[in-house]
Amino acid sequence: MTEATADQPLVWSMSQALARNWGWVLLRGVLGIIAGIIAFTSPLATVGLLVIVFAVYSAADGILAIVSAVRAARAGERWIWFVLEGLIDIAAAAVALFMPSIAVQVFVIIISIWAIFSGIAMIVAAFKLHREHGRLWLILGGILSVVWGVLLIMQPVIGVLVLTYWFGAYALIFGILLVIVAFKLRGLLEKKA
């Protein structure tokens, strides 16, 4: 039995688009499972790697922002905000490299905010997906993301080990849920064929 809603064509359109790309959903789920396993087997290395990746990205972004400022100044355009952004990015990279414990605490806050907002977005997106095509699993993934983010906010000074285990559990369960959604979407595609 299908549900009648005002935006049912949109729901079916999104379901069809996701079904055609079920392999990408599956890949995202598999990568989540792999990340979860790595976090459980090498927790300290996981946090260290995340801090290093952030530092490299932030430094590169800062350098590119300053290059943009120089180009904007040569063209007679506003450039001060690019310089400010670049300096902030480079400072964040330096903090991550030279004071990793502070970087990890900030990282916990960023991850918690990201988890909450991405979870809310997943829940909203789930209602654009037809019920028979994995809506419940996407809602569960979104709820898991929100709960994980709230737990991190409630304990912002948690140990690095606990953070990686939470991340590992989140990534593992989230990955499994996405694998289930991917196979449901593949089933939808096979029904249409």
Backbone as numpy.savetxt, mean C-alpha at the origin, in Angstrom:
# Nx Ny Nz CAx CAy CAz Cx Cy Cz
-29.02 -14.77 -7.27 -29.86 -13.59 -7.27 -28.97 -12.34 -7.27
-29.23 -11.44 -8.18 -28.43 -10.23 -8.26 -29.16 -9.09 -7.57
-28.40 -8.15 -7.09 -29.02 -7.02 -6.39 -29.25 -5.89 -7.36
-30.31 -5.18 -7.19 -30.66 -4.07 -8.07 -30.21 -2.77 -7.41
-29.31 -2.09 -8.05 -28.87 -0.79 -7.56 -28.87 0.20 -8.71
-28.84 1.48 -8.34 -28.85 2.52 -9.37 -27.58 2.49 -10.21
-26.48 2.05 -9.62 -25.22 2.06 -10.37 -24.79 0.65 -10.78
-25.76 -0.24 -11.04 -25.44 -1.61 -11.41 -24.58 -1.69 -12.67
-24.81 -0.87 -13.70 -23.90 -0.94 -14.86 -22.45 -0.63 -14.47
-22.25 0.30 -13.55 -20.90 0.62 -13.09 -20.30 -0.56 -12.35
-21.11 -1.22 -11.51 -20.64 -2.39 -10.77 -20.20 -3.48 -11.74
-21.04 -3.77 -12.74 -20.69 -4.82 -13.70 -19.48 -4.42 -14.54
-19.40 -3.13 -14.89 -18.26 -2.65 -15.67 -16.96 -2.83 -14.90
-16.98 -2.47 -13.62 -15.79 -2.64 -12.79 -15.46 -4.11 -12.60
-16.49 -4.93 -12.40 -16.27 -6.37 -12.24 -15.62 -6.94 -13.50
-16.09 -6.52 -14.66 -15.52 -7.02 -15.91 -14.07 -6.56 -16.09
-13.81 -5.30 -15.75 -12.44 -4.78 -15.87 -11.50 -5.54 -14.95
-11.94 -5.78 -13.71 -11.10 -6.54 -12.78 -10.94 -7.98 -13.24
-12.00 -8.56 -13.80 -11.91 -9.94 -14.28 -10.90 -10.07 -15.40
-10.87 -9.11 -16.30 -9.89 -9.15 -17.41 -8.46 -9.03 -16.89
-8.30 -8.42 -15.73 -6.97 -8.21 -15.15 -6.76 -9.05 -13.90
-7.41 -10.20 -13.83 -7.34 -11.03 -12.62 -5.90 -11.45 -12.32
-5.08 -11.59 -13.33 -3.69 -12.00 -13.13 -2.90 -10.99 -12.32
-3.20 -9.70 -12.51 -2.51 -8.67 -11.73 -2.96 -8.70 -10.28
-4.23 -8.99 -10.05 -4.72 -9.13 -8.68 -4.03 -10.33 -8.02
-3.91 -11.42 -8.79 -3.23 -12.62 -8.29 -1.77 -12.31 -7.96
-1.08 -11.61 -8.86 0.32 -11.25 -8.63 0.47 -10.41 -7.37
-0.43 -9.46 -7.19 -0.39 -8.63 -5.98 -0.57 -9.49 -4.73
-1.47 -10.46 -4.80 -1.67 -11.36 -3.67 -0.46 -12.22 -3.39
0.15 -12.76 -4.45 1.34 -13.60 -4.28 2.49 -12.79 -3.70
2.66 -11.56 -4.17 3.72 -10.70 -3.62 3.47 -10.40 -2.14
2.19 -10.23 -1.77 1.86 -10.03 -0.36 2.23 -11.24 0.48
1.93 -12.41 -0.04 2.27 -13.65 0.67 3.79 -13.77 0.83
4.53 -13.50 -0.22 6.00 -13.56 -0.16 6.54 -12.55 0.85
6.00 -11.32 0.82 6.45 -10.30 1.78 6.16 -10.73 3.21
5.02 -11.36 3.43 4.68 -11.84 4.76 5.64 -12.92 5.24
5.97 -13.84 4.36 6.90 -14.91 4.72 8.28 -14.34 5.04
8.74 -13.39 4.23 10.05 -12.77 4.48 10.05 -12.04 5.81
8.96 -11.33 6.11 8.88 -10.59 7.38 8.96 -11.53 8.57
8.35 -12.70 8.47 8.39 -13.67 9.58 9.75 -14.34 9.71
10.41 -14.59 8.58 11.68 -15.31 8.64 12.87 -14.40 8.88
12.77 -13.12 8.49 13.88 -12.17 8.67 13.34 -10.81 9.12
12.81 -10.71 10.35 12.16 -9.46 10.77 13.08 -8.25 10.82
14.27 -8.39 11.37 15.16 -7.23 11.46 15.64 -6.79 10.08
15.92 -7.75 9.23 16.33 -7.41 7.86 15.20 -6.71 7.12
13.97 -7.10 7.39 12.82 -6.48 6.73 12.72 -5.01 7.09
12.79 -4.68 8.36 12.71 -3.28 8.77 13.90 -2.50 8.24
15.09 -3.08 8.36 16.28 -2.41 7.83 16.16 -2.11 6.35
15.64 -3.08 5.60 15.47 -2.89 4.15 14.44 -1.80 3.86
13.35 -1.78 4.61 12.33 -0.75 4.40 12.90 0.65 4.67
13.70 0.78 5.72 14.31 2.08 6.02 15.27 2.49 4.91
16.07 1.54 4.42 17.03 1.85 3.34 16.30 2.23 2.05
15.24 1.48 1.71 14.47 1.81 0.50 13.88 3.21 0.62
13.34 3.54 1.79 12.79 4.87 2.00 13.88 5.93 1.85
15.05 5.70 2.44 16.14 6.68 2.38 16.59 6.91 0.95
16.75 5.84 0.18 17.19 5.98 -1.22 16.14 6.73 -2.03
14.87 6.34 -1.86 13.80 7.02 -2.59 13.75 8.50 -2.22
13.80 8.79 -0.94 13.70 10.16 -0.47 14.86 11.01 -0.98
16.07 10.46 -0.95 17.24 11.19 -1.45 17.10 11.46 -2.95
16.70 10.45 -3.71 16.54 10.62 -5.16 15.45 11.65 -5.45
14.35 11.56 -4.73 13.26 12.51 -4.93 13.72 13.93 -4.60
14.51 14.08 -3.53 15.03 15.39 -3.16 15.94 15.98 -4.22
16.83 15.15 -4.75 17.74 15.61 -5.80 16.95 16.03 -7.03
15.96 15.24 -7.41 15.15 15.58 -8.59 14.34 16.85 -8.36
13.89 17.08 -7.13 13.16 18.32 -6.83 14.07 19.52 -6.96
15.31 19.39 -6.50 16.26 20.51 -6.62 16.62 20.76 -8.08
16.77 19.70 -8.86 17.01 19.85 -10.30 15.83 20.58 -10.94
14.61 20.23 -10.53 13.42 20.92 -11.04 13.44 22.39 -10.64
13.92 22.70 -9.45 14.00 24.09 -8.99 14.98 24.88 -9.86
16.12 24.28 -10.16 17.12 24.96 -11.00 16.53 25.23 -12.38
15.87 24.22 -12.94 15.26 24.40 -14.27 14.16 25.46 -14.24
13.37 25.47 -13.18 12.30 26.46 -13.06 12.89 27.86 -12.91
13.98 28.00 -12.13 14.61 29.30 -11.94 15.18 29.82 -13.27
15.79 28.93 -14.03 16.33 29.34 -15.35 15.23 29.80 -16.30
14.04 29.21 -16.15 12.91 29.57 -17.01 12.13 30.76 -16.46
12.58 31.31 -15.32 11.90 32.45 -14.72 10.61 32.07 -14.01
10.47 30.79 -13.65 9.27 30.33 -12.97 9.53 30.23 -11.48
8.48 30.00 -10.72 8.63 29.84 -9.27 9.40 28.57 -8.98
10.35 28.68 -8.08 11.23 27.55 -7.81 11.42 27.26 -6.33
11.06 28.16 -5.45 11.37 28.02 -4.03 10.75 26.76 -3.42
9.53 26.41 -3.85 8.86 25.23 -3.27 9.58 23.95 -3.65
10.13 23.92 -4.85 10.91 22.75 -5.27 12.16 22.59 -4.40
12.82 23.71 -4.12 14.02 23.66 -3.27 13.63 23.18 -1.87
12.56 23.74 -1.33 12.11 23.36 0.00 11.78 21.86 0.05
11.04 21.40 -0.95 10.71 19.97 -1.00 11.97 19.12 -1.09
12.90 19.53 -1.93 14.14 18.78 -2.09 14.94 18.71 -0.80
15.04 19.83 -0.09 15.78 19.84 1.17 15.11 18.97 2.24
13.78 19.01 2.29 13.05 18.16 3.24 13.27 16.69 2.91
13.21 16.34 1.63 13.42 14.95 1.21 14.82 14.47 1.57
15.81 15.30 1.31 17.20 14.91 1.60 17.41 14.80 3.11
16.79 15.71 3.89 16.89 15.63 5.35 16.23 14.34 5.86
15.10 13.98 5.28 14.42 12.74 5.69 15.30 11.53 5.37
15.98 11.55 4.23 16.88 10.46 3.87 18.03 10.37 4.86
18.58 11.52 5.24 19.69 11.53 6.21 19.24 10.99 7.56
18.05 11.38 8.01 17.53 10.87 9.28 17.37 9.36 9.20
16.83 8.87 8.10 16.63 7.43 7.95 17.95 6.68 7.98
18.98 7.23 7.37 20.27 6.53 7.33 21.06 6.66 8.62
21.03 7.84 9.25 21.89 8.09 10.40 21.19 7.97 11.75
19.86 7.99 11.75 19.08 7.80 12.97 17.92 6.84 12.68
18.25 5.60 12.39 17.20 4.67 11.95 16.09 4.43 12.96
16.38 4.56 14.27 15.31 4.32 15.25 14.22 5.38 15.12
14.60 6.63 14.89 13.61 7.69 14.67 12.87 7.42 13.37
13.62 7.00 12.36 13.00 6.71 11.07 11.97 5.60 11.20
12.27 4.59 12.01 11.33 3.48 12.19 10.06 3.97 12.88
10.20 4.84 13.90 9.02 5.37 14.58 8.13 6.18 13.62
8.76 7.01 12.81 8.01 7.79 11.82 7.39 6.84 10.79
8.16 5.84 10.42 7.69 4.85 9.46 6.43 4.15 9.98
6.41 3.84 11.28 5.24 3.20 11.89 4.01 4.10 11.74
4.18 5.38 11.98 3.06 6.31 11.86 2.59 6.40 10.41
3.54 6.49 9.48 3.18 6.56 8.06 2.46 5.30 7.62
2.98 4.14 8.02 2.34 2.88 7.65 0.93 2.80 8.22
0.76 3.24 9.46 -0.57 3.16 10.07 -1.57 4.03 9.33
-1.17 5.24 8.98 -2.06 6.13 8.24 -2.36 5.54 6.86
-1.33 5.04 6.20 -1.52 4.41 4.89 -2.48 3.22 4.99
-2.29 2.37 5.98 -3.12 1.17 6.12 -4.58 1.55 6.34
-4.82 2.56 7.15 -6.20 2.99 7.42 -6.86 3.53 6.16
-6.17 4.45 5.47 -6.78 5.04 4.28 -6.90 4.06 3.12
-5.91 3.19 2.93 -6.03 2.21 1.84 -7.11 1.19 2.17
-7.27 0.84 3.45 -8.34 -0.07 3.85 -9.71 0.52 3.59
-9.87 1.80 3.93 -11.15 2.48 3.67 -11.42 2.50 2.16
-10.40 2.80 1.38 -10.56 2.82 -0.08 -10.95 1.44 -0.62
-10.38 0.38 -0.06 -10.73 -0.97 -0.50 -12.18 -1.29 -0.16
-12.62 -0.88 1.03 -14.00 -1.14 1.43 -14.95 -0.41 0.49
-14.65 0.85 0.18 -15.49 1.62 -0.74 -15.48 0.96 -2.12
-14.30 0.55 -2.59 -14.20 -0.10 -3.90 -14.96 -1.42 -3.92
-15.00 -2.11 -2.80 -15.70 -3.40 -2.74 -17.17 -3.23 -3.08
-17.76 -2.11 -2.71 -19.17 -1.90 -2.99 -19.41 -1.54 -4.45
-18.35 -1.34 -5.20 -18.46 -1.14 -6.64 -18.27 -2.46 -7.38
-17.94 -3.50 -6.64 -17.74 -4.83 -7.21 -19.00 -5.65 -6.92
-19.42 -6.43 -7.88 -20.62 -7.24 -7.69 -20.40 -8.24 -6.57
-21.43 -8.48 -5.79 -21.35 -9.35 -4.61 -20.80 -10.74 -4.95
-21.18 -11.29 -6.07 -20.76 -12.64 -6.43 -19.30 -12.71 -6.88
-18.67 -11.59 -7.07 -17.32 -11.57 -7.63 -16.25 -11.23 -6.61
-16.51 -11.52 -5.35 -15.47 -11.35 -4.34 -15.61 -10.13 -3.46
-16.77 -9.50 -3.46 -16.96 -8.28 -2.66 -16.62 -8.54 -1.19
-17.13 -9.64 -0.62 -16.90 -9.92 0.79 -15.42 -10.03 1.11
-14.65 -10.67 0.23 -13.22 -10.85 0.47 -12.48 -9.52 0.41
-12.91 -8.65 -0.51 -12.29 -7.33 -0.61 -12.63 -6.49 0.63
-13.86 -6.61 1.11 -14.26 -5.91 2.34 -13.42 -6.41 3.51
-13.25 -7.74 3.62 -12.44 -8.30 4.70 -10.99 -7.79 4.62
-10.45 -7.72 3.41 -9.10 -7.18 3.24 -9.02 -5.73 3.69
-10.04 -4.94 3.35 -10.09 -3.54 3.77 -10.20 -3.40 5.28
-11.06 -4.23 5.88 -11.20 -4.19 7.35 -9.89 -4.56 8.02
-9.24 -5.60 7.51 -7.94 -6.01 8.05 -6.94 -4.86 7.99
-6.92 -4.15 6.87 -6.00 -3.03 6.71 -6.30 -1.93 7.73
-7.57 -1.59 7.92 -7.94 -0.55 8.88 -7.57 -0.98 10.30
-7.88 -2.22 10.66 -7.58 -2.71 12.01 -6.08 -2.67 12.25
-5.31 -3.10 11.27 -3.85 -3.10 11.41 -3.34 -1.68 11.62
-3.86 -0.72 10.84 -3.45 0.67 10.99 -3.80 1.23 12.36
-4.98 0.91 12.86 -5.39 1.39 14.19 -4.50 0.78 15.28
-4.20 -0.51 15.17 -3.30 -1.14 16.15 -1.94 -0.46 16.18
-1.43 -0.09 15.01 -0.14 0.59 14.97 -0.21 1.98 15.61
-1.30 2.70 15.38 -1.45 4.03 15.98 -1.55 3.92 17.50
-2.25 2.89 17.98 -2.42 2.72 19.43 -1.09 2.41 20.11
-0.16 1.81 19.42 1.15 1.45 19.99 2.27 1.99 19.09
2.46 3.32 19.01 3.42 3.88 18.06 4.88 3.59 18.39
5.18 3.25 19.64 6.56 3.02 20.02 6.82 1.52 20.21
6.14 0.72 19.41 6.31 -0.73 19.53 7.70 -1.13 19.06
8.10 -2.30 19.47 9.40 -2.81 19.06 9.43 -3.13 17.58
10.61 -3.06 17.00 10.79 -3.34 15.59 10.34 -4.76 15.26
10.62 -5.67 16.14 10.25 -7.06 15.91 8.74 -7.22 15.81
8.00 -6.56 16.71 6.55 -6.65 16.67 6.02 -6.04 15.39
6.59 -4.91 14.98 6.17 -4.26 13.75 6.30 -5.21 12.56
7.43 -5.87 12.47 7.62 -6.75 11.31 6.69 -7.95 11.38
6.42 -8.47 12.57 5.47 -9.58 12.67 4.06 -9.12 12.30
3.68 -7.92 12.75 2.37 -7.39 12.35 2.33 -7.21 10.84
3.40 -6.64 10.30 3.46 -6.46 8.85 3.39 -7.81 8.14
4.12 -8.79 8.66 4.12 -10.12 8.06 2.74 -10.75 8.08
2.05 -10.67 9.22 0.70 -11.23 9.32 -0.26 -10.50 8.39
-0.16 -9.17 8.38 -1.00 -8.37 7.49 -0.76 -8.75 6.03
0.51 -8.76 5.61 0.83 -9.04 4.21 0.40 -10.45 3.82
0.61 -11.41 4.70 0.26 -12.80 4.42 -1.26 -12.95 4.26
-2.03 -12.44 5.20 -3.50 -12.57 5.13 -4.05 -11.76 3.97
-3.55 -10.54 3.80 -3.99 -9.69 2.70 -3.69 -10.37 1.36
-2.49 -10.94 1.24 -2.13 -11.65 0.01 -3.05 -12.82 -0.27
-3.37 -13.59 0.76 -4.28 -14.74 0.59 -5.66 -14.26 0.14
-6.16 -13.17 0.75 -7.46 -12.64 0.36 -7.46 -12.18 -1.10
-6.38 -11.55 -1.54 -6.31 -11.12 -2.94 -6.21 -12.30 -3.89
-5.54 -13.37 -3.49 -5.48 -14.57 -4.33 -6.89 -15.14 -4.50
-7.66 -15.16 -3.41 -9.05 -15.65 -3.50 -9.86 -14.78 -4.45
-9.73 -13.44 -4.31 -10.45 -12.53 -5.21 -10.02 -12.77 -6.65
-8.73 -12.98 -6.89 -8.24 -13.20 -8.26 -8.88 -14.43 -8.88
-8.97 -15.51 -8.13 -9.57 -16.72 -8.68 -11.07 -16.57 -8.89
-11.73 -15.79 -8.03 -13.15 -15.51 -8.25 -13.31 -14.70 -9.54
-12.43 -13.73 -9.75 -12.49 -12.91 -10.96 -12.19 -13.76 -12.20
-11.24 -14.68 -12.10 -10.95 -15.57 -13.22 -12.17 -16.42 -13.54
-12.86 -16.89 -12.50 -14.09 -17.65 -12.71 -15.13 -16.85 -13.46
-15.25 -15.57 -13.11 -16.18 -14.68 -13.82 -15.81 -14.60 -15.29
-14.54 -14.45 -15.57 -14.07 -14.34 -16.95 -14.33 -15.64 -17.72
-14.11 -16.77 -17.06 -14.35 -18.07 -17.71 -15.84 -18.29 -17.98
-16.71 -17.78 -17.11 -18.16 -17.89 -17.33 -18.57 -17.14 -18.59
-17.93 -15.98 -18.82 -18.28 -15.15 -19.97 -17.81 -15.77 -21.26
-16.74 -16.59 -21.19 -16.15 -17.14 -22.43 -16.99 -18.24 -23.02
